[in-house]
PDB file of C-alpha atoms in Angstrom:
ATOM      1  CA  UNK A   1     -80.752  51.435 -41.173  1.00  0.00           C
ATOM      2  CA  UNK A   2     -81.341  54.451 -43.100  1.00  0.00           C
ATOM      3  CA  UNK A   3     -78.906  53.982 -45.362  1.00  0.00           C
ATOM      4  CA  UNK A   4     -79.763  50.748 -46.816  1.00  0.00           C
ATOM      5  CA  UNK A   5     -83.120  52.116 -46.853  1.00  0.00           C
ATOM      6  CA  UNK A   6     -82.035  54.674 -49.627  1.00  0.00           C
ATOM      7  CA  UNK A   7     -80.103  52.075 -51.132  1.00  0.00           C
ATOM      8  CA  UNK A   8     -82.784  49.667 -51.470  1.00  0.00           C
ATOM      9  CA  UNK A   9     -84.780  52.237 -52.333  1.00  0.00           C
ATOM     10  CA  UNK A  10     -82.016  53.855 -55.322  1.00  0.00           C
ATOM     11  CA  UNK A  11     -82.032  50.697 -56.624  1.00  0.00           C
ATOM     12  CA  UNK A  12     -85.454  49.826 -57.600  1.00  0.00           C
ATOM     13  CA  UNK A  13     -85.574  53.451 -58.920  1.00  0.00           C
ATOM     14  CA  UNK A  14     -82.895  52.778 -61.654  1.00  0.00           C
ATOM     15  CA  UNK A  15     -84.275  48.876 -62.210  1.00  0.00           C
ATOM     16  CA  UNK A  16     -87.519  50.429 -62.735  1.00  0.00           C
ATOM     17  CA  UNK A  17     -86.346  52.019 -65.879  1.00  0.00           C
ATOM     18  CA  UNK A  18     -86.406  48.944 -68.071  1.00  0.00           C
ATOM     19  CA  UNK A  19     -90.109  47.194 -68.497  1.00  0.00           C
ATOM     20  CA  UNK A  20     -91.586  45.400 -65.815  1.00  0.00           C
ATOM     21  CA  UNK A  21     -92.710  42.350 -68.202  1.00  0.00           C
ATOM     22  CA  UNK A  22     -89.172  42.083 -69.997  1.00  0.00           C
ATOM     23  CA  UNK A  23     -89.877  43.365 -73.407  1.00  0.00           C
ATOM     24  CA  UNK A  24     -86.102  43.025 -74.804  1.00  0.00           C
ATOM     25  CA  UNK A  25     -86.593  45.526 -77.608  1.00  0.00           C
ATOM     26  CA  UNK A  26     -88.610  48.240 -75.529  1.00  0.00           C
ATOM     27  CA  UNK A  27     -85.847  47.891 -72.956  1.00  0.00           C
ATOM     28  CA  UNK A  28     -83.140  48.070 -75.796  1.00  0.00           C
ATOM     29  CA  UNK A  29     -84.704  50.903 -77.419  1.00  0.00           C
ATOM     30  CA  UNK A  30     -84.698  52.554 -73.448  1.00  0.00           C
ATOM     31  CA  UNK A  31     -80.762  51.976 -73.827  1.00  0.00           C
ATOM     32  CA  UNK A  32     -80.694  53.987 -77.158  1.00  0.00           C
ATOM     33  CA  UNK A  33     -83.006  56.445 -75.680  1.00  0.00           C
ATOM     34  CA  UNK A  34     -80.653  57.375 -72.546  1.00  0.00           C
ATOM     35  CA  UNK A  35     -77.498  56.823 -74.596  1.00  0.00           C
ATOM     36  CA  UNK A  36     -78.831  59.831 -77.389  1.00  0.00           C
ATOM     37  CA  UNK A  37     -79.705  61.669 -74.178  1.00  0.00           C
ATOM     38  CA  UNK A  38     -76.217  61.582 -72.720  1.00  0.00           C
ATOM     39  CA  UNK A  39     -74.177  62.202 -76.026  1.00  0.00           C
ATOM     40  CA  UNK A  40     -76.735  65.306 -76.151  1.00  0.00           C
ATOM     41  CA  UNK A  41     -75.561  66.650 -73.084  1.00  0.00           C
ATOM     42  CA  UNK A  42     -72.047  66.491 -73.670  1.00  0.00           C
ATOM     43  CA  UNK A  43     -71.182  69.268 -75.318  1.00  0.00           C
ATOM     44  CA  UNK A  44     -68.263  69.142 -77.813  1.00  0.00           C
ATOM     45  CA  UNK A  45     -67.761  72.980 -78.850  1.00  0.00           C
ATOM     46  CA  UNK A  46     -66.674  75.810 -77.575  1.00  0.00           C
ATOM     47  CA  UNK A  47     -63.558  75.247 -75.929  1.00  0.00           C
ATOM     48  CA  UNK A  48     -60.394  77.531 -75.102  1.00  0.00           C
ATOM     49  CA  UNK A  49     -57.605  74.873 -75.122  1.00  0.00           C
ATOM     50  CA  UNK A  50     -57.248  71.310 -75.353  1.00  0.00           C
ATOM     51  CA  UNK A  51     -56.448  70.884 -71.473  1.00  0.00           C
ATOM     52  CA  UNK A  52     -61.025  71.751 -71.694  1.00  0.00           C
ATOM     53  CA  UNK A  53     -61.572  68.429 -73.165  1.00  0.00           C
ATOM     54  CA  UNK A  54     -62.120  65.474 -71.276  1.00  0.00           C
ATOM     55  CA  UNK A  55     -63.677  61.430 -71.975  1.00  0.00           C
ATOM     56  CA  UNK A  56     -66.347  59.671 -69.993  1.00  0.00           C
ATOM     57  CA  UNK A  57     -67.723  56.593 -69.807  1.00  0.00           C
ATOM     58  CA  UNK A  58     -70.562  55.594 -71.844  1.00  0.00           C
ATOM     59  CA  UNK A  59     -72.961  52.347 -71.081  1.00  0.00           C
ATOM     60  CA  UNK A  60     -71.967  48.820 -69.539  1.00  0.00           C
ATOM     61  CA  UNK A  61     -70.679  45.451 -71.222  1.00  0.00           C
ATOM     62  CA  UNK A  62     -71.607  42.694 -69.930  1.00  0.00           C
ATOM     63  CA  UNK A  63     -68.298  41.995 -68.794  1.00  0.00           C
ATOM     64  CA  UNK A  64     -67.880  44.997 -66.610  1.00  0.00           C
ATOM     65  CA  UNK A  65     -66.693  48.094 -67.489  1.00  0.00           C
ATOM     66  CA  UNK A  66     -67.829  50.855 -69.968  1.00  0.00           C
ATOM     67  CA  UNK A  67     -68.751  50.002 -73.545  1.00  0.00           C
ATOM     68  CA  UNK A  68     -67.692  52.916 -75.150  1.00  0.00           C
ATOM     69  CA  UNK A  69     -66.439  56.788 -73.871  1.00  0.00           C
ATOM     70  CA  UNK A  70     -67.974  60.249 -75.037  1.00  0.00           C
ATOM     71  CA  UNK A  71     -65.630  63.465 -75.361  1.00  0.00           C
ATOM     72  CA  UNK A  72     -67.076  66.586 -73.816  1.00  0.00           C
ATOM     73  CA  UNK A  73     -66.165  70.151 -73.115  1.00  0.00           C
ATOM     74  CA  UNK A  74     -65.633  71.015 -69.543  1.00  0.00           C
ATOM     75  CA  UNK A  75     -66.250  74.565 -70.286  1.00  0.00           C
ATOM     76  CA  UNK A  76     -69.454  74.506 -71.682  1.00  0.00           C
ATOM     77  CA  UNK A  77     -71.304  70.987 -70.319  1.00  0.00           C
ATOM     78  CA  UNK A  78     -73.367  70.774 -67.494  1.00  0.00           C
ATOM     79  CA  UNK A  79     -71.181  67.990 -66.389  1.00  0.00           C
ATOM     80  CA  UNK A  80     -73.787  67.058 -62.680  1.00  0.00           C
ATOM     81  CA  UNK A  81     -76.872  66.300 -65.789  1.00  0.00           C
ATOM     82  CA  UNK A  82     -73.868  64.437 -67.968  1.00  0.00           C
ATOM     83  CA  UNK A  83     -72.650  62.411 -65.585  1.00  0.00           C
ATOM     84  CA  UNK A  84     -76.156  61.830 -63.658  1.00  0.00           C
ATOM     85  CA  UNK A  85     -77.513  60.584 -67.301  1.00  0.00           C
ATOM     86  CA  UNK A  86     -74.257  58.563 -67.651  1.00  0.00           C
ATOM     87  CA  UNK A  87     -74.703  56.598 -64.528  1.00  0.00           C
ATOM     88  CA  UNK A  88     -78.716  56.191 -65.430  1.00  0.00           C
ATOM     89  CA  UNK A  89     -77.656  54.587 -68.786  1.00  0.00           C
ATOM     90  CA  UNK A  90     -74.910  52.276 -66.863  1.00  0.00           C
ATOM     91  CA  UNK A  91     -77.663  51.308 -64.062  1.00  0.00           C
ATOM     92  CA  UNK A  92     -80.194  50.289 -66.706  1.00  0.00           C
ATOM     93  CA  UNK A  93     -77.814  48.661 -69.103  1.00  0.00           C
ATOM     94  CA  UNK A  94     -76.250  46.634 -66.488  1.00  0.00           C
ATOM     95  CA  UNK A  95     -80.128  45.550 -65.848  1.00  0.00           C
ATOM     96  CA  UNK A  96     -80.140  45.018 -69.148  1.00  0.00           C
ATOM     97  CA  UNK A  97     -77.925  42.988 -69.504  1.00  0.00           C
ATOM     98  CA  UNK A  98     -78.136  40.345 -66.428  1.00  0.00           C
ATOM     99  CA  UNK A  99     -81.649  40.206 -67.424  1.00  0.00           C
ATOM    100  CA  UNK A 100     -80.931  39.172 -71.020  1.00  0.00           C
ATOM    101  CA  UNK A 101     -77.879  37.061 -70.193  1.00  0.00           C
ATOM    102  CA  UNK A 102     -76.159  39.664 -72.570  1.00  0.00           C
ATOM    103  CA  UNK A 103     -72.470  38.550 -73.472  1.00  0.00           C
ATOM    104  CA  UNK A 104     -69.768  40.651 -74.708  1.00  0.00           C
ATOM    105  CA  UNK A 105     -66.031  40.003 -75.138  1.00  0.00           C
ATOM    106  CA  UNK A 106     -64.133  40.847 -71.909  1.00  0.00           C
ATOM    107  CA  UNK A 107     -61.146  43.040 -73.134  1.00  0.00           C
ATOM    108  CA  UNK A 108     -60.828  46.607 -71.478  1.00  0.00           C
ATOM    109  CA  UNK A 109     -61.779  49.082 -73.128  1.00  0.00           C
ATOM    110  CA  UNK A 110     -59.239  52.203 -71.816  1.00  0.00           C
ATOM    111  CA  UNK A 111     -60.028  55.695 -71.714  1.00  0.00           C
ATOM    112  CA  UNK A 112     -58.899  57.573 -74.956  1.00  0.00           C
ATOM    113  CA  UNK A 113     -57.230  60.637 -74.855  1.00  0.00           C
ATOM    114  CA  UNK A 114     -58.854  63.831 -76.086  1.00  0.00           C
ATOM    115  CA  UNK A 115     -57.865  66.365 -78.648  1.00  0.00           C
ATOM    116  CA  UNK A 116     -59.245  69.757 -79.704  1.00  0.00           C
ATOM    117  CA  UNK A 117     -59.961  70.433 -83.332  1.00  0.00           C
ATOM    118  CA  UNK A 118     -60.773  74.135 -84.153  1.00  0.00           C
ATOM    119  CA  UNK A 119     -62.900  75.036 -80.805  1.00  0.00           C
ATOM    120  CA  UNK A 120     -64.332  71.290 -81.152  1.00  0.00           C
ATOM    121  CA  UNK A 121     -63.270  68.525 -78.182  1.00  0.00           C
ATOM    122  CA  UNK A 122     -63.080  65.002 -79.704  1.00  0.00           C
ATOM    123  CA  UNK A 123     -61.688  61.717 -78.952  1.00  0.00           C
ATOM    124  CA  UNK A 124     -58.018  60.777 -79.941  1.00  0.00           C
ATOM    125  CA  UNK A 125     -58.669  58.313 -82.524  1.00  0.00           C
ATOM    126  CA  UNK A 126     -57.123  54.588 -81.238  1.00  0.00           C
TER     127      UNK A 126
END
């Protein structure tokens, strides 16, 4: 019982993020908000070696699946706040866009590879 308690509970915590009345471009502009958060936190510089740089996912289209991926440095990210911003930003775009009826085209968008330029982790163009 306790379980779905936290559940239930989890979920109207990351729901609660968008406005309660449904003001599309407050809750739009609280997707751009968590998205500039996120990229902040992943930190691009400052790595030894290439096998440092890694890809996550970034956001939710309305097909499933992430919209877009963000390089980051391993070494040098706090990758618990990354990835705990990256799931907020999923949660509430998901929201976001079953609320809106938000469509998007439903081809998979794969993880790119990474490379390192200089001390400088970046994704492999496609």
């Amino acid at each position: 019982m306790k379980p779905i308690l936290f559940a239930a509970l989890l979920l109207s915590a990351c729901t609660g993020l968008l406005s309660p009345g449904g003001d599309e471009d407050a809750d739009r502009q609280e997707i751009v908000r968590l998205e500039a958060e996120a990229r902040a936190l992943a930190k691009t510089d400052g790595c030894g070696g290439a096998d440092q740089c890694r890809s996550a996912p970034l956001g939710a289209k309305a097909c499933g699946g992430p919209r877009d991926y963000v390089a980051y440095c391993a070494a040098t990210t706090d990758t618990i706040a990354l990835f705990r911003k990256l799931e907020e930003l999923r949660t509430t775009e998901e929201t976001f866009n079953r609320r809106y009826g938000v469509v998007s085209t439903c081809d998979y968008v794969s993880p790119p590879g990474t490379e390192l330029n200089g001390a400088t982790c970046r994704l492999r163009p496609r």
